[in-house]
Amino acid sequence: TEGATNFDIEVALGSQTVYAYYPYFDKQDISYDQTHVSMYVTSTQKQSKAGVFDGNVNDYAMVAKGEIDADRHVSLTFRPVACAMALNIYGGQAGEQVESVTFNPGVVCAGQHYMDITVDNPVYTAAEGKATSVTVTLTEPFEAVGEKPADPKTFANQVYAVVARKAYEGAAFTVKTSLNTYTFKTASTLDLTTDFFTMNLNLAKGETPKRIPEGDYIIVATNAAGTSFDALTNQETNTSTKRLVSKSIKDVSS
């Protein structure tokens, strides 16, 4: 929650500094100290509704450090060590609902990372992670209509994705809606070394899967060598007849 909260903690006698981290990781190995803290950002994230960043759902990795004063008080101000992307999604058709967004840079962008949170500017890089993409699913899909926002930072239809803080040499964004799937690719470097990064995704300009017209078709499958299977051999064919041929094949592209 925003604002301040108070809580009591027990520390060893003589302690002067308190370190804290978020989110809590229940498998944290307590045999290590604050120089080896497991920070974990999941590759499957959720968001309740458009424009609402929920810290209880998004693993926005943060750390804090404070000195104990004479009254046994310590002030902890958390600061992010990961990057939160705010994706402005618009330009869809009337009634088109955004269901999920995937960020795929092709390199590790989420997962586990053991951090030293005692340094001045710790950074979550997912160095030990394995996830090369992050998908955010909307619990309540939203209608992505409208035009490009005048102020990208205050746009209502934002989807948030938390990723490792680093520069990515290009990436692909995939937006799945109730009507279609859109892909956006960028070859330029994405500098995600900041707390927050805003990007516009206009569905009207996204790449969509090519579709063939409705009608009657005969499907001929070929193997890797280009040889046609005999599933359709000696079958009468005409445009008024639809035939469904079932055959088990492998290594054939869709």
PDB file of C-alpha atoms in Angstrom:
ATOM      1  CA  THR A   1       0.000   0.000   0.000  1.00  0.00           C
ATOM      2  CA  GLU A   2       1.064   3.566  -0.498  1.00  0.00           C
ATOM      3  CA  GLY A   3       2.146   5.610   2.503  1.00  0.00           C
ATOM      4  CA  ALA A   4       3.778   4.549   5.742  1.00  0.00           C
ATOM      5  CA  THR A   5       3.248   1.611   8.067  1.00  0.00           C
ATOM      6  CA  ASN A   6       4.772   0.657  11.408  1.00  0.00           C
ATOM      7  CA  PHE A   7       5.839  -2.766  12.652  1.00  0.00           C
ATOM      8  CA  ASP A   8       8.041  -4.252  15.353  1.00  0.00           C
ATOM      9  CA  ILE A   9      11.072  -6.425  14.699  1.00  0.00           C
ATOM     10  CA  GLU A  10      13.664  -8.172  16.850  1.00  0.00           C
ATOM     11  CA  VAL A  11      17.332  -7.571  16.131  1.00  0.00           C
ATOM     12  CA  ALA A  12      20.501  -8.822  17.764  1.00  0.00           C
ATOM     13  CA  LEU A  13      21.999  -6.676  20.510  1.00  0.00           C
ATOM     14  CA  GLY A  14      24.490  -4.205  19.118  1.00  0.00           C
ATOM     15  CA  SER A  15      22.888  -4.116  15.675  1.00  0.00           C
ATOM     16  CA  GLN A  16      23.053  -0.733  13.983  1.00  0.00           C
ATOM     17  CA  THR A  17      21.696  -1.359  10.482  1.00  0.00           C
ATOM     18  CA  VAL A  18      18.511  -3.037   9.285  1.00  0.00           C
ATOM     19  CA  TYR A  19      18.117  -4.411   5.761  1.00  0.00           C
ATOM     20  CA  ALA A  20      14.801  -5.388   4.183  1.00  0.00           C
ATOM     21  CA  TYR A  21      13.658  -6.770   0.858  1.00  0.00           C
ATOM     22  CA  TYR A  22      10.424  -7.392  -1.027  1.00  0.00           C
ATOM     23  CA  PRO A  23       8.790  -9.640  -2.135  1.00  0.00           C
ATOM     24  CA  TYR A  24       9.229 -12.202   0.594  1.00  0.00           C
ATOM     25  CA  PHE A  25      10.609 -15.519  -0.690  1.00  0.00           C
ATOM     26  CA  ASP A  26       9.486 -18.431   1.487  1.00  0.00           C
ATOM     27  CA  LYS A  27      12.396 -20.623   0.348  1.00  0.00           C
ATOM     28  CA  GLN A  28      15.013 -18.075   1.391  1.00  0.00           C
ATOM     29  CA  ASP A  29      18.100 -19.839   2.800  1.00  0.00           C
ATOM     30  CA  ILE A  30      18.553 -18.131   6.173  1.00  0.00           C
ATOM     31  CA  SER A  31      22.075 -19.533   6.503  1.00  0.00           C
ATOM     32  CA  TYR A  32      23.152 -16.661   4.218  1.00  0.00           C
ATOM     33  CA  ASP A  33      23.240 -13.043   5.316  1.00  0.00           C
ATOM     34  CA  GLN A  34      22.072  -9.848   3.601  1.00  0.00           C
ATOM     35  CA  THR A  35      24.804 -10.171   0.979  1.00  0.00           C
ATOM     36  CA  HIS A  36      23.117 -13.252  -0.501  1.00  0.00           C
ATOM     37  CA  VAL A  37      19.376 -12.554  -0.665  1.00  0.00           C
ATOM     38  CA  SER A  38      17.222 -14.487  -3.107  1.00  0.00           C
ATOM     39  CA  MET A  39      15.184 -12.043  -5.198  1.00  0.00           C
ATOM     40  CA  TYR A  40      12.625 -13.773  -7.416  1.00  0.00           C
ATOM     41  CA  VAL A  41      10.494 -12.273 -10.172  1.00  0.00           C
ATOM     42  CA  THR A  42       8.109 -14.751 -11.797  1.00  0.00           C
ATOM     43  CA  SER A  43       7.697 -15.158 -15.544  1.00  0.00           C
ATOM     44  CA  THR A  44       3.910 -15.555 -15.157  1.00  0.00           C
ATOM     45  CA  GLN A  45       2.445 -12.390 -13.674  1.00  0.00           C
ATOM     46  CA  LYS A  46      -1.138 -11.258 -13.103  1.00  0.00           C
ATOM     47  CA  GLN A  47      -2.907  -7.920 -13.110  1.00  0.00           C
ATOM     48  CA  SER A  48      -6.411  -7.299 -11.816  1.00  0.00           C
ATOM     49  CA  LYS A  49      -7.474  -4.558 -14.233  1.00  0.00           C
ATOM     50  CA  ALA A  50      -6.051  -1.988 -16.640  1.00  0.00           C
ATOM     51  CA  GLY A  51      -4.101   0.857 -15.057  1.00  0.00           C
ATOM     52  CA  VAL A  52      -3.904  -0.718 -11.593  1.00  0.00           C
ATOM     53  CA  PHE A  53      -0.436  -1.712 -10.398  1.00  0.00           C
ATOM     54  CA  ASP A  54      -0.919  -4.192  -7.561  1.00  0.00           C
ATOM     55  CA  GLY A  55       2.211  -4.816  -5.520  1.00  0.00           C
ATOM     56  CA  ASN A  56       0.644  -7.892  -3.972  1.00  0.00           C
ATOM     57  CA  VAL A  57       0.470  -9.530  -7.415  1.00  0.00           C
ATOM     58  CA  ASN A  58       3.403  -8.022  -9.323  1.00  0.00           C
ATOM     59  CA  ASP A  59       6.819  -9.008  -7.977  1.00  0.00           C
ATOM     60  CA  TYR A  60       8.242  -5.497  -8.062  1.00  0.00           C
ATOM     61  CA  ALA A  61      11.552  -6.346  -6.364  1.00  0.00           C
ATOM     62  CA  MET A  62      12.593  -3.681  -3.841  1.00  0.00           C
ATOM     63  CA  VAL A  63      15.104  -3.253  -1.025  1.00  0.00           C
ATOM     64  CA  ALA A  64      15.505  -0.935   1.959  1.00  0.00           C
ATOM     65  CA  LYS A  65      18.216  -0.018   4.437  1.00  0.00           C
ATOM     66  CA  GLY A  66      18.067   2.023   7.637  1.00  0.00           C
ATOM     67  CA  GLU A  67      20.069   2.900  10.759  1.00  0.00           C
ATOM     68  CA  ILE A  68      18.688   2.279  14.253  1.00  0.00           C
ATOM     69  CA  ASP A  69      18.473   5.514  16.229  1.00  0.00           C
ATOM     70  CA  ALA A  70      18.756   6.134  19.998  1.00  0.00           C
ATOM     71  CA  ASP A  71      15.005   5.560  20.466  1.00  0.00           C
ATOM     72  CA  ARG A  72      15.275   2.138  18.805  1.00  0.00           C
ATOM     73  CA  HIS A  73      13.483   3.372  15.714  1.00  0.00           C
ATOM     74  CA  VAL A  74      14.514   2.744  12.121  1.00  0.00           C
ATOM     75  CA  SER A  75      13.036   4.228   8.965  1.00  0.00           C
ATOM     76  CA  LEU A  76      12.942   1.987   5.893  1.00  0.00           C
ATOM     77  CA  THR A  77      12.221   3.495   2.498  1.00  0.00           C
ATOM     78  CA  PHE A  78      11.949   0.834  -0.181  1.00  0.00           C
ATOM     79  CA  ARG A  79      13.358   1.481  -3.636  1.00  0.00           C
ATOM     80  CA  PRO A  80      12.953  -0.689  -6.735  1.00  0.00           C
ATOM     81  CA  VAL A  81      15.791  -2.851  -8.000  1.00  0.00           C
ATOM     82  CA  ALA A  82      13.794  -4.281 -10.936  1.00  0.00           C
ATOM     83  CA  CYS A  83      12.118  -2.434 -13.809  1.00  0.00           C
ATOM     84  CA  ALA A  84       8.352  -2.074 -14.242  1.00  0.00           C
ATOM     85  CA  MET A  85       7.219  -1.619 -17.823  1.00  0.00           C
ATOM     86  CA  ALA A  86       3.987   0.301 -18.349  1.00  0.00           C
ATOM     87  CA  LEU A  87       2.510  -0.719 -21.693  1.00  0.00           C
ATOM     88  CA  ASN A  88      -0.124   1.627 -23.143  1.00  0.00           C
ATOM     89  CA  ILE A  89      -2.464  -0.509 -25.276  1.00  0.00           C
ATOM     90  CA  TYR A  90      -4.965   1.175 -27.592  1.00  0.00           C
ATOM     91  CA  GLY A  91      -6.271   1.205 -31.165  1.00  0.00           C
ATOM     92  CA  GLY A  92      -8.384  -1.946 -30.901  1.00  0.00           C
ATOM     93  CA  GLN A  93     -11.830  -2.625 -32.315  1.00  0.00           C
ATOM     94  CA  ALA A  94     -14.998  -1.866 -30.385  1.00  0.00           C
ATOM     95  CA  GLY A  95     -15.596  -4.646 -27.879  1.00  0.00           C
ATOM     96  CA  GLU A  96     -12.093  -6.095 -28.294  1.00  0.00           C
ATOM     97  CA  GLN A  97     -10.785  -7.188 -24.889  1.00  0.00           C
ATOM     98  CA  VAL A  98      -7.080  -7.399 -23.990  1.00  0.00           C
ATOM     99  CA  GLU A  99      -6.424 -10.706 -22.208  1.00  0.00           C
ATOM    100  CA  SER A 100      -2.636 -10.955 -21.866  1.00  0.00           C
ATOM    101  CA  VAL A 101       0.671  -9.369 -22.858  1.00  0.00           C
ATOM    102  CA  THR A 102       4.017 -11.135 -23.323  1.00  0.00           C
ATOM    103  CA  PHE A 103       7.468  -9.513 -23.311  1.00  0.00           C
ATOM    104  CA  ASN A 104      10.060 -11.665 -25.069  1.00  0.00           C
ATOM    105  CA  PRO A 105      13.594 -10.262 -25.398  1.00  0.00           C
ATOM    106  CA  GLY A 106      15.078 -13.684 -26.181  1.00  0.00           C
ATOM    107  CA  VAL A 107      17.394 -13.516 -23.156  1.00  0.00           C
ATOM    108  CA  VAL A 108      16.896 -14.099 -19.439  1.00  0.00           C
ATOM    109  CA  CYS A 109      14.585 -11.418 -18.054  1.00  0.00           C
ATOM    110  CA  ALA A 110      13.058 -13.020 -14.932  1.00  0.00           C
ATOM    111  CA  GLY A 111      13.616 -15.737 -12.364  1.00  0.00           C
ATOM    112  CA  GLN A 112      15.960 -16.021  -9.416  1.00  0.00           C
ATOM    113  CA  HIS A 113      18.882 -13.771  -8.593  1.00  0.00           C
ATOM    114  CA  TYR A 114      21.031 -13.743  -5.438  1.00  0.00           C
ATOM    115  CA  MET A 115      21.727 -10.150  -4.502  1.00  0.00           C
ATOM    116  CA  ASP A 116      23.930  -8.208  -2.160  1.00  0.00           C
ATOM    117  CA  ILE A 117      21.436  -5.684  -0.777  1.00  0.00           C
ATOM    118  CA  THR A 118      24.049  -3.909   1.332  1.00  0.00           C
ATOM    119  CA  VAL A 119      25.564  -2.049  -1.620  1.00  0.00           C
ATOM    120  CA  ASP A 120      24.425   1.486  -2.424  1.00  0.00           C
ATOM    121  CA  ASN A 121      22.629   0.654  -5.677  1.00  0.00           C
ATOM    122  CA  PRO A 122      21.748  -3.039  -5.878  1.00  0.00           C
ATOM    123  CA  VAL A 123      20.272  -4.203  -9.189  1.00  0.00           C
ATOM    124  CA  TYR A 124      18.084  -7.196  -9.929  1.00  0.00           C
ATOM    125  CA  THR A 125      19.370  -8.778 -13.156  1.00  0.00           C
ATOM    126  CA  ALA A 126      17.958 -12.344 -12.855  1.00  0.00           C
ATOM    127  CA  ALA A 127      21.513 -13.598 -13.272  1.00  0.00           C
ATOM    128  CA  GLU A 128      20.596 -17.120 -12.074  1.00  0.00           C
ATOM    129  CA  GLY A 129      17.190 -17.074 -13.749  1.00  0.00           C
ATOM    130  CA  LYS A 130      16.092 -19.044 -16.793  1.00  0.00           C
ATOM    131  CA  ALA A 131      12.933 -17.291 -17.998  1.00  0.00           C
ATOM    132  CA  THR A 132      13.417 -15.575 -21.363  1.00  0.00           C
ATOM    133  CA  SER A 133       9.930 -14.062 -21.424  1.00  0.00           C
ATOM    134  CA  VAL A 134       7.343 -12.593 -19.066  1.00  0.00           C
ATOM    135  CA  THR A 135       3.585 -12.942 -19.580  1.00  0.00           C
ATOM    136  CA  VAL A 136       1.042 -10.761 -17.773  1.00  0.00           C
ATOM    137  CA  THR A 137      -2.534 -12.071 -17.668  1.00  0.00           C
ATOM    138  CA  LEU A 138      -5.447  -9.713 -16.996  1.00  0.00           C
ATOM    139  CA  THR A 139      -7.885 -11.045 -14.394  1.00  0.00           C
ATOM    140  CA  GLU A 140     -10.390  -8.555 -15.787  1.00  0.00           C
ATOM    141  CA  PRO A 141      -9.792  -8.065 -19.540  1.00  0.00           C
ATOM    142  CA  PHE A 142     -10.331  -4.507 -20.766  1.00  0.00           C
ATOM    143  CA  GLU A 143     -11.446  -2.836 -23.985  1.00  0.00           C
ATOM    144  CA  ALA A 144      -8.437  -1.303 -25.735  1.00  0.00           C
ATOM    145  CA  VAL A 145     -10.147   1.324 -27.849  1.00  0.00           C
ATOM    146  CA  GLY A 146      -9.122   4.932 -28.290  1.00  0.00           C
ATOM    147  CA  GLU A 147      -6.177   6.782 -29.740  1.00  0.00           C
ATOM    148  CA  LYS A 148      -2.584   7.400 -28.746  1.00  0.00           C
ATOM    149  CA  PRO A 149      -2.465   8.898 -25.234  1.00  0.00           C
ATOM    150  CA  ALA A 150      -1.571  12.555 -24.969  1.00  0.00           C
ATOM    151  CA  ASP A 151       0.375  11.813 -21.789  1.00  0.00           C
ATOM    152  CA  PRO A 152       1.827   8.270 -21.976  1.00  0.00           C
ATOM    153  CA  LYS A 153       2.576   8.206 -18.245  1.00  0.00           C
ATOM    154  CA  THR A 154      -1.027   8.768 -17.155  1.00  0.00           C
ATOM    155  CA  PHE A 155      -2.838   6.604 -19.710  1.00  0.00           C
ATOM    156  CA  ALA A 156      -5.732   4.560 -18.327  1.00  0.00           C
ATOM    157  CA  ASN A 157      -5.195   1.339 -20.297  1.00  0.00           C
ATOM    158  CA  GLN A 158      -1.792   0.355 -18.955  1.00  0.00           C
ATOM    159  CA  VAL A 159      -0.524  -3.189 -18.448  1.00  0.00           C
ATOM    160  CA  TYR A 160       2.479  -3.613 -16.150  1.00  0.00           C
ATOM    161  CA  ALA A 161       5.263  -6.176 -16.476  1.00  0.00           C
ATOM    162  CA  VAL A 162       8.152  -6.462 -14.010  1.00  0.00           C
ATOM    163  CA  VAL A 163      11.461  -7.591 -15.531  1.00  0.00           C
ATOM    164  CA  ALA A 164      15.161  -7.670 -14.762  1.00  0.00           C
ATOM    165  CA  ARG A 165      16.823  -4.285 -14.862  1.00  0.00           C
ATOM    166  CA  LYS A 166      19.156  -4.129 -17.851  1.00  0.00           C
ATOM    167  CA  ALA A 167      19.382  -3.036 -21.484  1.00  0.00           C
ATOM    168  CA  TYR A 168      17.806  -5.434 -23.978  1.00  0.00           C
ATOM    169  CA  GLU A 169      18.983  -5.591 -27.587  1.00  0.00           C
ATOM    170  CA  GLY A 170      15.507  -5.629 -29.070  1.00  0.00           C
ATOM    171  CA  ALA A 171      12.410  -7.564 -28.040  1.00  0.00           C
ATOM    172  CA  ALA A 172       9.006  -8.786 -29.158  1.00  0.00           C
ATOM    173  CA  PHE A 173       5.707  -7.885 -27.504  1.00  0.00           C
ATOM    174  CA  THR A 174       2.670 -10.119 -28.043  1.00  0.00           C
ATOM    175  CA  VAL A 175      -0.799  -8.875 -27.137  1.00  0.00           C
ATOM    176  CA  LYS A 176      -3.567 -11.471 -27.030  1.00  0.00           C
ATOM    177  CA  THR A 177      -7.124 -10.164 -27.275  1.00  0.00           C
ATOM    178  CA  SER A 178     -10.573 -11.684 -27.546  1.00  0.00           C
ATOM    179  CA  LEU A 179     -10.392 -11.217 -31.331  1.00  0.00           C
ATOM    180  CA  ASN A 180      -6.787 -11.583 -32.390  1.00  0.00           C
ATOM    181  CA  THR A 181      -3.102 -11.862 -31.518  1.00  0.00           C
ATOM    182  CA  TYR A 182      -0.810  -8.904 -32.227  1.00  0.00           C
ATOM    183  CA  THR A 183       2.991  -8.904 -32.368  1.00  0.00           C
ATOM    184  CA  PHE A 184       5.253  -5.878 -32.065  1.00  0.00           C
ATOM    185  CA  LYS A 185       8.987  -6.152 -32.688  1.00  0.00           C
ATOM    186  CA  THR A 186      11.667  -3.625 -31.935  1.00  0.00           C
ATOM    187  CA  ALA A 187      15.235  -3.909 -33.163  1.00  0.00           C
ATOM    188  CA  SER A 188      16.419  -0.911 -31.156  1.00  0.00           C
ATOM    189  CA  THR A 189      17.849  -1.225 -27.667  1.00  0.00           C
ATOM    190  CA  LEU A 190      15.343  -1.048 -24.818  1.00  0.00           C
ATOM    191  CA  ASP A 191      16.999   0.665 -21.865  1.00  0.00           C
ATOM    192  CA  LEU A 192      15.199  -0.936 -18.930  1.00  0.00           C
ATOM    193  CA  THR A 193      17.754   0.147 -16.346  1.00  0.00           C
ATOM    194  CA  THR A 194      15.254   2.523 -14.718  1.00  0.00           C
ATOM    195  CA  ASP A 195      12.473   2.071 -12.142  1.00  0.00           C
ATOM    196  CA  PHE A 196       9.760   2.623 -14.717  1.00  0.00           C
ATOM    197  CA  PHE A 197       9.594   2.387 -18.518  1.00  0.00           C
ATOM    198  CA  THR A 198       6.593   3.455 -20.627  1.00  0.00           C
ATOM    199  CA  MET A 199       5.863   2.173 -24.121  1.00  0.00           C
ATOM    200  CA  ASN A 200       2.927   2.568 -26.557  1.00  0.00           C
ATOM    201  CA  LEU A 201       1.408  -0.440 -28.356  1.00  0.00           C
ATOM    202  CA  ASN A 202      -1.089   0.511 -31.064  1.00  0.00           C
ATOM    203  CA  LEU A 203      -3.078  -2.613 -31.957  1.00  0.00           C
ATOM    204  CA  ALA A 204      -3.954  -1.114 -35.343  1.00  0.00           C
ATOM    205  CA  LYS A 205      -0.258  -1.315 -36.283  1.00  0.00           C
ATOM    206  CA  GLY A 206       0.552  -4.719 -34.783  1.00  0.00           C
ATOM    207  CA  GLU A 207       1.373  -7.765 -36.903  1.00  0.00           C
ATOM    208  CA  THR A 208      -1.395 -10.365 -36.980  1.00  0.00           C
ATOM    209  CA  PRO A 209      -1.424 -13.970 -38.236  1.00  0.00           C
ATOM    210  CA  LYS A 210      -2.217 -14.246 -41.915  1.00  0.00           C
ATOM    211  CA  ARG A 211      -5.647 -15.735 -42.506  1.00  0.00           C
ATOM    212  CA  ILE A 212      -6.974 -17.514 -45.604  1.00  0.00           C
ATOM    213  CA  PRO A 213     -10.469 -16.816 -46.942  1.00  0.00           C
ATOM    214  CA  GLU A 214     -13.345 -19.041 -45.956  1.00  0.00           C
ATOM    215  CA  GLY A 215     -14.239 -21.739 -48.495  1.00  0.00           C
ATOM    216  CA  ASP A 216     -13.641 -25.331 -49.540  1.00  0.00           C
ATOM    217  CA  TYR A 217     -10.052 -26.577 -49.401  1.00  0.00           C
ATOM    218  CA  ILE A 218      -8.085 -29.762 -49.851  1.00  0.00           C
ATOM    219  CA  ILE A 219      -5.132 -29.932 -47.487  1.00  0.00           C
ATOM    220  CA  VAL A 220      -2.020 -31.751 -48.684  1.00  0.00           C
ATOM    221  CA  ALA A 221       0.624 -32.417 -46.042  1.00  0.00           C
ATOM    222  CA  THR A 222       4.238 -33.052 -46.951  1.00  0.00           C
ATOM    223  CA  ASN A 223       7.059 -34.501 -44.919  1.00  0.00           C
ATOM    224  CA  ALA A 224      10.425 -32.873 -44.315  1.00  0.00           C
ATOM    225  CA  ALA A 225      11.681 -34.121 -47.680  1.00  0.00           C
ATOM    226  CA  GLY A 226       8.778 -32.492 -49.494  1.00  0.00           C
ATOM    227  CA  THR A 227       7.096 -35.767 -50.389  1.00  0.00           C
ATOM    228  CA  SER A 228       3.298 -35.676 -50.342  1.00  0.00           C
ATOM    229  CA  PHE A 229       1.487 -38.163 -48.167  1.00  0.00           C
ATOM    230  CA  ASP A 230      -0.979 -40.423 -49.962  1.00  0.00           C
ATOM    231  CA  ALA A 231      -3.916 -39.506 -47.734  1.00  0.00           C
ATOM    232  CA  LEU A 232      -5.763 -37.927 -50.630  1.00  0.00           C
ATOM    233  CA  THR A 233      -4.821 -40.378 -53.354  1.00  0.00           C
ATOM    234  CA  ASN A 234      -7.634 -41.431 -55.674  1.00  0.00           C
ATOM    235  CA  GLN A 235     -10.206 -39.315 -53.857  1.00  0.00           C
ATOM    236  CA  GLU A 236     -12.686 -37.389 -55.942  1.00  0.00           C
ATOM    237  CA  THR A 237     -12.254 -33.651 -55.383  1.00  0.00           C
ATOM    238  CA  ASN A 238     -14.513 -30.754 -56.177  1.00  0.00           C
ATOM    239  CA  THR A 239     -15.259 -27.375 -54.652  1.00  0.00           C
ATOM    240  CA  SER A 240     -18.606 -28.456 -53.249  1.00  0.00           C
ATOM    241  CA  THR A 241     -17.191 -31.234 -51.089  1.00  0.00           C
ATOM    242  CA  LYS A 242     -15.312 -30.794 -47.838  1.00  0.00           C
ATOM    243  CA  ARG A 243     -13.103 -33.647 -46.717  1.00  0.00           C
ATOM    244  CA  LEU A 244     -11.366 -34.072 -43.372  1.00  0.00           C
ATOM    245  CA  VAL A 245      -8.249 -36.233 -43.512  1.00  0.00           C
ATOM    246  CA  SER A 246      -6.651 -37.359 -40.285  1.00  0.00           C
ATOM    247  CA  LYS A 247      -3.065 -38.586 -40.381  1.00  0.00           C
ATOM    248  CA  SER A 248      -0.325 -38.748 -37.776  1.00  0.00           C
ATOM    249  CA  ILE A 249       2.672 -36.747 -38.955  1.00  0.00           C
ATOM    250  CA  LYS A 250       5.724 -35.287 -37.282  1.00  0.00           C
ATOM    251  CA  ASP A 251       8.095 -32.419 -37.945  1.00  0.00           C
ATOM    252  CA  VAL A 252       5.671 -30.610 -40.193  1.00  0.00           C
ATOM    253  CA  SER A 253       5.211 -26.889 -39.696  1.00  0.00           C
ATOM    254  CA  SER A 254       1.728 -25.517 -39.070  1.00  0.00           C
TER     255      SER A 254
END
